[in-house]
Amino acid sequence: MTPVSGPARTSWRGVLALAAAIVVAASAVGFFRAFQLPGMDATGPMDSMVSPGPTGSTADRRLHGMALADMPEMFVAGAALLLALGAALVLGRTRHSGAPGVPVAPVVVPQPTVLGRRTTAMVATAALTIDISKTSTLGFVIPGLRTEYGIDASTASLLAVSGLSGTALGALLCSRLAERIGRRACYLLATLGFTATSMCGTMPDFRGNVVMCFLMGIAVGGLAPMLITVLSDLFPGPGRGAAVTGLSIVATAIGYLIASGSALWLEPVFGWRVLWLIGAPTGLLLAAAAAVIPDRRSTRAPAGPADDWLARNTLTTRLQWGFAFSIGLTTFGLTTWVPTLSRVGGLSLTTANALLTGSAVAMVLCAGLLVLGYRRFGPTGVTVRLALCTAVLLLALAVSGWAVAAPWLSAAVLTVALLGVNTMAAVFLPVAADVADDRSRGRAAGSVSFFNRLGGLAGPLVLSLLVTSVSEVLWSVAMLALLCGSVAAYTSRRQRVLRKAGAG
């Protein structure tokens, strides 16, 4: 492949910058147009029904769909995003150019300073938080979406299936794209895609939402494994696993807090569509921070005894895939349907969302304890204990009959279960990145994330068949939690056997 010359690289960098600026401008226009409130009829650009309150203020500012012909900014953003991808691919040619048969050394970036490492860790954790919040938003969107479009749970589950299919594809594509164009450019493209597809909040029909959710999933799915890889590179040494897992737990907790808090405070005013639209400003902030994401770190020092032990006693590739699949099945199944299940007993929208927000706050507060548990028991030990606690709580609630007699208690226990499964989900990807070598870390994290999303695809579909019966959902999730715990327990047993063999 012919390398790109210096002047040509400068020109293509300009194309990339211009395309990114167009995506930003088009997304900003789409965001502000969605909140236009002048009186319009159902055929106007925005079917926003506005009812003046007693003092002349707006009492109802719920957002409604916009005809595709009235959203030129969405198509402009899509075209600019494709142009940015093309420019990034051209710029990535020199990364793989060279004499035939001669391997090309990876781009080496000097080790960052302490301040630079902290800044990168903060940005990567913030991006991971927003990434997780967008996936969690699926569950809060579905109840309002079902009401507006008049669809049943099985049909609504197609939205979750579409989004999770996109995340699975994105996990594979972005891990490989990052090797070609660099992590920084891949991060920029992912955040721009995340920003542009937030305009799905103005889609006029359910099919349009399904398509846009798939495209958003591609951008979101690629961010998580890449960000975990970046964080793993920042913390070499035996303490890396605990550090990255701690940041992942905090990001998971705050991400769900953002999703549930947005549903609590914004959805009653603007409706479910606002939960998609707020991705635009947060995506723009993340895109602006792309400069601090390193393309590739330098090769780390040779592995020490602790790293050797970890490499010998970790999950095999197939066990990692199986563990990630079972975690995805449980986590995405429960996360997608908890907001719906919380309202089955007649709880109001505000009460249900307040309970879910409370669970997210509890998870943030428990993050430090969970990190200590990781250091004490290891990833498999923490997972087994969380799985058992989750299963016992759910089975006790199902057998006692309190799920029907006390809807608020059912919602509270579901939120505790959500705390447990989300914590399990925060563990598997850092472990996969921790045990991989420098050259394969991004690809390894992407493949494990792919199997996690495949499990997530099955979760909403399985539970969508049971959402009319809270007790059956409790039994199902309890069994799924026990499945995750069983996989982790088998792994722990295998580690003990290998440890004894190594000591002998």
Coordinates of C-alpha atoms in Angstrom, one line a residue:
M1 CA 0.0 0.0 0.0
T2 CA 1.4 3.4 -1.0
P3 CA 2.2 5.6 2.0
V4 CA 0.7 9.0 2.3
S5 CA 3.2 11.8 1.8
G6 CA 3.6 14.7 4.2
P7 CA 1.6 17.4 2.3
A8 CA -1.1 14.8 1.5
R9 CA -1.4 13.9 5.2
T10 CA -1.9 17.5 6.1
S11 CA -4.7 17.8 3.5
W12 CA -6.4 14.7 4.8
R13 CA -6.1 15.9 8.3
G14 CA -7.9 19.1 7.2
V15 CA -10.6 16.9 5.6
L16 CA -11.0 15.0 8.8
A17 CA -11.2 18.2 10.9
L18 CA -13.8 19.7 8.5
A19 CA -15.9 16.6 8.4
A20 CA -15.9 16.5 12.3
A21 CA -16.9 20.1 12.4
I22 CA -19.8 19.5 10.1
V23 CA -21.0 16.6 12.2
V24 CA -20.8 18.8 15.3
A25 CA -22.7 21.6 13.7
A26 CA -25.4 19.4 12.2
S27 CA -25.9 17.6 15.5
A28 CA -26.2 20.9 17.4
V29 CA -28.8 22.1 14.9
G30 CA -30.8 18.9 15.2
F31 CA -30.6 19.1 19.0
F32 CA -31.9 22.6 19.3
R33 CA -34.6 22.1 16.6
A34 CA -36.0 19.2 18.6
F35 CA -36.8 21.6 21.5
Q36 CA -38.6 24.2 19.3
L37 CA -41.9 25.0 21.1
P38 CA -44.0 27.3 18.8
G39 CA -47.4 25.9 18.0
M40 CA -47.3 23.5 15.1
D41 CA -49.8 21.0 13.7
A42 CA -49.1 17.3 13.3
T43 CA -47.7 17.8 9.9
G44 CA -45.2 20.4 10.9
P45 CA -41.5 20.0 11.4
M46 CA -42.0 19.1 15.1
D47 CA -45.3 17.8 16.4
S48 CA -44.8 19.3 19.8
M49 CA -48.0 19.7 21.6
V50 CA -47.8 22.7 23.8
S51 CA -50.6 23.6 26.3
P52 CA -50.4 26.9 28.1
G53 CA -50.6 26.6 31.9
P54 CA -52.7 28.8 34.1
T55 CA -50.0 31.5 34.2
G56 CA -49.2 31.3 30.5
S57 CA -46.2 29.0 31.0
T58 CA -45.8 25.8 29.1
A59 CA -47.4 23.0 31.0
D60 CA -46.7 20.2 28.5
R61 CA -43.5 20.3 26.5
R62 CA -43.4 16.6 25.4
L63 CA -41.4 16.0 22.3
H64 CA -42.9 14.2 19.3
G65 CA -41.6 12.8 16.0
M66 CA -40.4 14.9 13.1
A67 CA -40.8 13.9 9.4
L68 CA -37.6 12.7 7.8
A69 CA -37.9 15.3 5.0
D70 CA -37.7 18.0 7.7
M71 CA -34.5 16.7 9.2
P72 CA -31.8 17.6 6.6
E73 CA -29.2 18.0 9.4
M74 CA -29.4 14.3 10.1
F75 CA -28.4 13.3 6.6
V76 CA -25.7 16.0 6.5
A77 CA -24.2 14.6 9.7
G78 CA -24.3 11.0 8.3
A79 CA -22.5 12.1 5.1
A80 CA -19.9 14.0 7.1
L81 CA -19.3 11.1 9.3
L82 CA -18.7 8.8 6.4
L83 CA -16.2 11.4 5.0
A84 CA -14.5 11.5 8.3
L85 CA -14.2 7.7 8.3
G86 CA -12.7 7.8 4.8
A87 CA -10.1 10.5 5.8
A88 CA -9.1 8.5 8.9
L89 CA -8.6 5.3 6.8
V90 CA -6.4 7.2 4.4
L91 CA -4.4 8.7 7.2
G92 CA -4.0 5.2 8.7
R93 CA -2.2 3.9 5.6
T94 CA 1.3 4.9 6.8
R95 CA 0.7 2.9 10.0
H96 CA 0.8 -0.3 7.8
S97 CA 3.0 0.9 5.0
G98 CA 6.5 -0.5 4.5
A99 CA 8.5 -3.0 2.5
P100 CA 6.7 -6.2 1.6
G101 CA 7.2 -9.0 4.2
V102 CA 8.7 -6.6 6.7
P103 CA 6.5 -6.3 9.9
V104 CA 5.7 -2.7 10.8
A105 CA 6.4 -1.7 14.4
P106 CA 3.5 -0.2 16.3
V107 CA 3.4 3.5 16.7
V108 CA 5.2 4.2 20.0
V109 CA 4.0 7.1 22.2
P110 CA 6.2 8.2 25.1
Q111 CA 4.9 7.4 28.6
P112 CA 2.7 10.2 29.9
T113 CA 3.5 12.3 32.9
V114 CA 1.6 11.8 36.1
L115 CA -0.6 14.7 35.3
G116 CA -1.1 13.4 31.7
R117 CA -2.0 9.9 33.0
R118 CA -4.5 11.3 35.5
T119 CA -6.1 13.5 32.8
T120 CA -6.3 10.6 30.4
A121 CA -7.8 8.3 33.1
M122 CA -10.4 11.0 33.9
V123 CA -11.4 11.4 30.3
A124 CA -11.5 7.7 29.6
T125 CA -13.6 7.0 32.7
A126 CA -16.0 9.9 31.8
A127 CA -16.4 8.5 28.3
L128 CA -17.0 5.0 29.7
T129 CA -19.6 6.5 32.0
I130 CA -21.5 8.1 29.2
D131 CA -21.2 5.0 27.1
I132 CA -22.7 2.9 29.9
S133 CA -25.5 5.5 30.5
K134 CA -26.6 5.3 26.9
T135 CA -26.9 1.5 27.0
S136 CA -28.8 1.8 30.3
T137 CA -31.1 4.3 28.7
L138 CA -32.7 1.6 26.6
G139 CA -34.7 0.3 29.6
F140 CA -36.0 3.8 30.4
V141 CA -37.0 4.5 26.8
I142 CA -39.1 1.4 26.3
P143 CA -42.1 2.1 28.6
G144 CA -42.8 5.5 27.1
L145 CA -42.1 4.2 23.6
R146 CA -44.6 1.4 24.1
T147 CA -47.3 3.8 25.2
E148 CA -46.8 6.2 22.3
Y149 CA -46.7 3.6 19.6
G150 CA -49.1 1.2 21.2
I151 CA -46.9 -1.8 20.9
D152 CA -46.5 -4.9 23.1
A153 CA -43.4 -6.0 25.0
S154 CA -42.2 -8.4 22.4
T155 CA -42.3 -5.8 19.7
A156 CA -40.6 -3.2 21.9
S157 CA -37.8 -5.7 22.6
L158 CA -36.8 -5.2 19.0
L159 CA -35.4 -1.8 20.0
A160 CA -33.1 -3.5 22.5
V161 CA -32.2 -6.2 20.1
S162 CA -31.3 -3.7 17.4
G163 CA -29.2 -1.6 19.8
L164 CA -27.4 -4.5 21.3
S165 CA -26.8 -6.0 17.8
G166 CA -25.1 -2.7 16.9
T167 CA -23.0 -2.8 20.1
A168 CA -21.8 -6.3 19.2
L169 CA -20.8 -5.3 15.7
G170 CA -19.2 -2.1 17.0
A171 CA -17.1 -4.1 19.5
L172 CA -15.5 -6.1 16.7
L173 CA -15.2 -3.3 14.2
C174 CA -13.8 -0.6 16.4
S175 CA -11.2 -3.0 18.0
R176 CA -9.8 -3.7 14.5
L177 CA -10.3 -0.2 13.3
A178 CA -8.2 1.2 16.2
E179 CA -5.3 -0.9 15.0
R180 CA -5.5 0.6 11.6
I181 CA -6.1 4.3 12.3
G182 CA -5.1 4.6 15.9
R183 CA -7.1 4.8 19.1
R184 CA -7.4 8.5 19.1
A185 CA -9.0 8.7 15.6
C186 CA -11.2 5.7 16.4
Y187 CA -12.3 7.4 19.6
L188 CA -13.2 10.6 17.7
L189 CA -15.2 8.7 15.1
A190 CA -17.1 6.7 17.8
T191 CA -18.0 9.9 19.8
L192 CA -19.0 11.7 16.7
G193 CA -21.2 8.7 15.7
F194 CA -22.7 8.7 19.2
T195 CA -23.5 12.4 18.9
A196 CA -25.0 12.3 15.4
T197 CA -27.3 9.3 16.1
S198 CA -28.7 11.0 19.2
M199 CA -31.1 12.6 16.8
C200 CA -33.0 9.4 16.9
G201 CA -35.0 11.2 19.5
T202 CA -36.9 12.9 16.7
M203 CA -37.7 9.7 14.7
P204 CA -41.3 9.7 13.6
D205 CA -42.1 6.0 13.9
F206 CA -40.9 2.9 15.6
R207 CA -39.0 1.5 12.6
G208 CA -37.0 4.6 12.4
N209 CA -36.0 4.3 16.1
V210 CA -35.0 0.7 15.5
V211 CA -32.7 1.6 12.7
M212 CA -31.1 4.6 14.5
C213 CA -30.7 2.6 17.6
F214 CA -28.7 0.0 15.7
L215 CA -26.4 2.7 14.3
M216 CA -26.0 4.3 17.7
G217 CA -25.1 0.8 19.1
I218 CA -22.2 0.5 16.6
A219 CA -20.6 3.7 18.0
V220 CA -21.4 2.9 21.6
G221 CA -20.2 -0.7 21.4
G222 CA -16.8 0.2 20.1
L223 CA -16.1 2.7 22.9
A224 CA -16.2 0.4 25.9
P225 CA -13.5 -2.2 25.0
M226 CA -11.3 0.6 23.6
L227 CA -11.6 2.7 26.7
I228 CA -10.9 -0.3 29.0
T229 CA -7.8 -0.9 26.9
V230 CA -6.6 2.7 27.3
L231 CA -7.1 2.5 31.0
S232 CA -5.2 -0.8 31.2
D233 CA -2.3 0.7 29.4
L234 CA -2.2 3.5 32.0
F235 CA -1.8 1.2 35.0
P236 CA 1.1 -1.3 34.4
G237 CA 2.0 -3.7 37.2
P238 CA 0.2 -6.0 39.5
G239 CA -2.3 -3.4 40.7
R240 CA -3.7 -2.7 37.2
G241 CA -6.6 -5.2 37.5
A242 CA -7.9 -3.6 40.7
A243 CA -7.4 -0.1 39.5
V244 CA -9.2 -0.6 36.1
T245 CA -12.0 -2.6 37.7
G246 CA -12.5 0.1 40.3
L247 CA -12.8 2.7 37.6
S248 CA -15.1 0.4 35.6
I249 CA -17.4 -0.1 38.7
V250 CA -17.5 3.7 39.3
A251 CA -18.3 4.3 35.6
T252 CA -21.0 1.7 35.6
A253 CA -22.6 3.1 38.7
I254 CA -22.5 6.7 37.6
G255 CA -23.6 5.8 34.1
Y256 CA -26.8 4.2 35.4
L257 CA -27.2 7.1 37.8
I258 CA -27.1 9.5 34.8
A259 CA -29.7 7.3 32.9
S260 CA -32.0 6.9 35.8
G261 CA -31.7 10.5 37.0
S262 CA -32.4 11.8 33.5
A263 CA -35.5 9.6 33.4
L264 CA -36.5 10.9 36.8
W265 CA -36.1 14.7 36.1
L266 CA -36.4 15.1 32.3
E267 CA -38.8 12.4 31.1
P268 CA -41.9 13.7 33.0
V269 CA -41.3 17.1 31.3
F270 CA -40.2 16.3 27.8
G271 CA -41.2 12.6 27.4
W272 CA -39.0 9.6 26.6
R273 CA -37.5 11.1 23.5
V274 CA -35.3 13.5 25.5
L275 CA -33.4 10.5 26.9
W276 CA -31.9 10.0 23.4
L277 CA -31.5 13.7 22.6
I278 CA -29.3 14.4 25.6
G279 CA -26.7 12.2 24.1
A280 CA -25.8 15.1 21.7
P281 CA -24.3 17.5 24.2
T282 CA -22.5 14.8 26.2
G283 CA -21.1 13.3 22.9
L284 CA -19.8 16.7 21.8
L285 CA -18.0 17.1 25.2
L286 CA -16.3 13.7 24.7
A287 CA -15.4 14.4 21.1
A288 CA -13.7 17.6 22.3
A289 CA -11.5 15.6 24.6
A290 CA -10.1 13.3 21.9
A291 CA -6.7 15.0 22.0
V292 CA -5.9 13.4 25.4
I293 CA -6.5 9.8 24.2
P294 CA -3.2 8.2 23.3
D295 CA -2.8 6.4 20.0
R296 CA -0.6 3.7 21.4
R297 CA 1.5 3.4 24.5
S298 CA 5.1 2.2 24.5
T299 CA 5.9 -1.4 25.3
R300 CA 5.7 -2.0 29.0
A301 CA 8.5 -3.5 31.1
P302 CA 8.9 -7.3 31.2
A303 CA 6.3 -9.1 33.2
G304 CA 7.1 -9.7 36.9
P305 CA 6.2 -12.7 39.1
A306 CA 2.7 -11.3 39.8
D307 CA 2.0 -10.9 36.0
D308 CA 3.3 -14.5 35.4
W309 CA 0.9 -15.9 38.0
L310 CA -2.0 -14.0 36.5
A311 CA -1.2 -15.2 33.0
R312 CA -1.0 -18.9 34.2
N313 CA -4.2 -18.8 36.3
T314 CA -6.6 -16.6 34.4
L315 CA -9.6 -17.6 32.4
T316 CA -8.9 -19.3 29.1
T317 CA -10.2 -17.5 26.0
R318 CA -13.3 -19.8 25.8
L319 CA -14.1 -19.3 29.5
Q320 CA -13.8 -15.6 29.0
W321 CA -16.3 -15.8 26.1
G322 CA -18.7 -18.0 28.1
F323 CA -18.4 -15.8 31.2
A324 CA -19.0 -12.6 29.1
F325 CA -22.0 -14.2 27.4
S326 CA -23.7 -15.3 30.6
I327 CA -23.0 -11.8 32.2
G328 CA -24.5 -10.1 29.1
L329 CA -27.6 -12.4 29.2
T330 CA -28.3 -11.5 32.8
T331 CA -27.3 -7.8 32.9
F332 CA -28.9 -6.6 29.7
G333 CA -32.0 -8.7 30.3
L334 CA -32.5 -7.2 33.7
T335 CA -31.4 -3.7 32.8
T336 CA -33.6 -3.4 29.8
W337 CA -36.8 -4.5 31.6
V338 CA -36.4 -3.3 35.2
P339 CA -38.0 0.1 34.5
T340 CA -41.0 -1.7 33.0
L341 CA -41.2 -4.3 35.8
S342 CA -41.0 -1.6 38.4
R343 CA -44.3 -0.2 37.1
V344 CA -46.2 -3.5 36.8
G345 CA -47.5 -3.2 40.3
G346 CA -49.0 0.3 39.7
L347 CA -46.1 2.4 40.8
S348 CA -46.0 5.8 39.2
L349 CA -43.4 6.9 36.7
T350 CA -41.8 9.2 39.2
T351 CA -41.7 6.7 42.1
A352 CA -40.3 3.9 39.9
N353 CA -37.6 6.1 38.5
A354 CA -36.8 7.5 42.0
L355 CA -36.2 3.9 43.2
L356 CA -33.9 3.2 40.3
T357 CA -32.0 6.4 40.9
G358 CA -31.6 5.5 44.5
S359 CA -30.1 2.1 43.5
A360 CA -27.6 3.9 41.3
V361 CA -26.6 6.2 44.2
A362 CA -26.1 3.1 46.4
M363 CA -23.9 1.5 43.7
V364 CA -21.7 4.7 43.6
L365 CA -21.3 4.6 47.4
C366 CA -20.5 0.9 47.4
A367 CA -17.9 1.2 44.6
G368 CA -15.0 1.5 47.2
L369 CA -16.2 -1.6 49.1
L370 CA -16.5 -3.6 45.9
V371 CA -12.9 -2.6 44.9
L372 CA -11.7 -3.9 48.3
G373 CA -13.6 -7.1 47.7
Y374 CA -11.9 -7.4 44.3
R375 CA -8.5 -7.1 46.0
R376 CA -9.5 -9.6 48.7
F377 CA -11.3 -12.3 46.8
G378 CA -10.3 -11.6 43.1
P379 CA -12.7 -11.2 40.2
T380 CA -14.2 -14.7 40.3
G381 CA -14.7 -14.6 44.1
V382 CA -16.5 -11.3 43.9
T383 CA -18.7 -12.5 41.1
V384 CA -19.7 -15.7 42.9
R385 CA -20.7 -13.8 46.0
L386 CA -22.7 -11.2 44.1
A387 CA -24.4 -13.9 42.0
L388 CA -25.5 -15.8 45.2
C389 CA -26.7 -12.7 46.9
T390 CA -28.7 -11.6 43.8
A391 CA -30.3 -15.1 43.4
V392 CA -31.2 -15.4 47.1
L393 CA -32.9 -12.0 47.1
L394 CA -34.9 -12.6 44.0
L395 CA -36.0 -16.2 45.0
A396 CA -37.0 -15.0 48.4
L397 CA -39.1 -12.3 46.9
A398 CA -40.7 -14.7 44.4
V399 CA -41.5 -17.4 46.9
S400 CA -42.9 -15.1 49.6
G401 CA -45.4 -13.5 47.2
W402 CA -44.4 -10.0 48.2
A403 CA -43.7 -9.2 44.6
V404 CA -47.5 -8.9 44.0
A405 CA -48.6 -7.8 47.5
A406 CA -46.0 -5.0 47.8
P407 CA -45.0 -3.5 44.4
W408 CA -42.7 -1.0 46.1
L409 CA -40.8 -3.8 47.7
S410 CA -40.6 -5.7 44.4
A411 CA -39.1 -2.6 42.8
A412 CA -36.7 -2.1 45.6
V413 CA -35.4 -5.7 45.4
L414 CA -35.1 -5.4 41.6
T415 CA -32.9 -2.4 42.0
V416 CA -30.7 -4.3 44.5
A417 CA -30.4 -7.1 42.0
L418 CA -29.5 -4.6 39.3
L419 CA -26.7 -3.3 41.6
G420 CA -25.3 -6.8 41.8
V421 CA -25.5 -7.7 38.1
N422 CA -24.1 -4.4 37.0
T423 CA -21.2 -4.9 39.3
M424 CA -20.6 -8.3 37.8
A425 CA -20.7 -6.7 34.4
A426 CA -18.1 -4.1 35.4
V427 CA -15.6 -6.9 36.2
F428 CA -15.3 -9.1 33.2
L429 CA -13.9 -6.7 30.6
P430 CA -11.0 -5.2 32.8
V431 CA -10.0 -8.8 33.6
A432 CA -9.8 -9.7 29.8
A433 CA -7.7 -6.6 29.1
D434 CA -5.5 -7.2 32.1
V435 CA -4.3 -10.6 31.1
A436 CA -3.7 -9.8 27.4
D437 CA -0.3 -8.7 26.1
D438 CA 0.2 -5.2 24.8
R439 CA -0.2 -6.1 21.1
S440 CA -3.4 -8.1 21.4
R441 CA -5.1 -6.2 24.3
G442 CA -7.4 -4.1 22.1
R443 CA -8.5 -7.1 20.0
A444 CA -8.9 -9.4 23.0
A445 CA -11.1 -6.8 24.8
G446 CA -13.2 -6.4 21.6
S447 CA -13.8 -10.1 21.2
V448 CA -14.8 -10.6 24.8
S449 CA -17.1 -7.5 24.6
F450 CA -18.6 -9.0 21.4
F451 CA -19.7 -12.2 23.3
N452 CA -21.0 -10.1 26.1
R453 CA -23.2 -8.2 23.6
L454 CA -24.4 -11.5 22.1
G455 CA -25.5 -12.6 25.5
G456 CA -27.2 -9.2 25.9
L457 CA -29.1 -9.8 22.7
A458 CA -30.7 -12.9 24.1
G459 CA -31.5 -11.3 27.5
P460 CA -34.2 -8.8 26.5
L461 CA -35.8 -11.4 24.2
V462 CA -36.0 -14.0 26.9
L463 CA -37.4 -11.6 29.5
S464 CA -39.8 -10.0 27.0
L465 CA -41.8 -13.2 27.1
L466 CA -42.2 -12.9 30.8
V467 CA -42.7 -9.2 31.5
T468 CA -46.4 -9.7 32.3
S469 CA -45.5 -11.9 35.3
V470 CA -43.1 -10.4 37.9
S471 CA -42.6 -13.7 39.8
E472 CA -41.5 -15.5 36.6
V473 CA -39.1 -12.7 35.8
L474 CA -37.7 -13.0 39.3
W475 CA -37.1 -16.7 38.9
S476 CA -35.6 -16.3 35.5
V477 CA -33.1 -13.6 36.6
A478 CA -32.2 -15.6 39.7
M479 CA -31.4 -18.6 37.5
L480 CA -29.3 -16.4 35.2
A481 CA -27.4 -15.0 38.1
L482 CA -26.7 -18.6 39.4
L483 CA -25.4 -19.4 35.9
C484 CA -22.9 -16.5 36.0
G485 CA -21.9 -17.6 39.5
S486 CA -21.4 -21.2 38.3
V487 CA -19.1 -20.2 35.5
A488 CA -17.1 -18.0 37.9
A489 CA -16.9 -20.8 40.4
Y490 CA -15.6 -23.3 37.8
T491 CA -13.0 -20.7 36.9
S492 CA -12.0 -20.3 40.5
R493 CA -11.7 -24.0 40.9
R494 CA -9.5 -24.2 37.8
Q495 CA -7.3 -21.5 39.1
R496 CA -6.7 -23.4 42.4
V497 CA -5.8 -26.5 40.4
L498 CA -3.3 -24.6 38.3
R499 CA -1.8 -22.9 41.3
K500 CA -1.1 -26.2 43.0
A501 CA 0.3 -27.6 39.7
G502 CA 2.6 -24.5 39.4
A503 CA 3.7 -24.8 43.0
G504 CA 4.6 -28.5 42.5

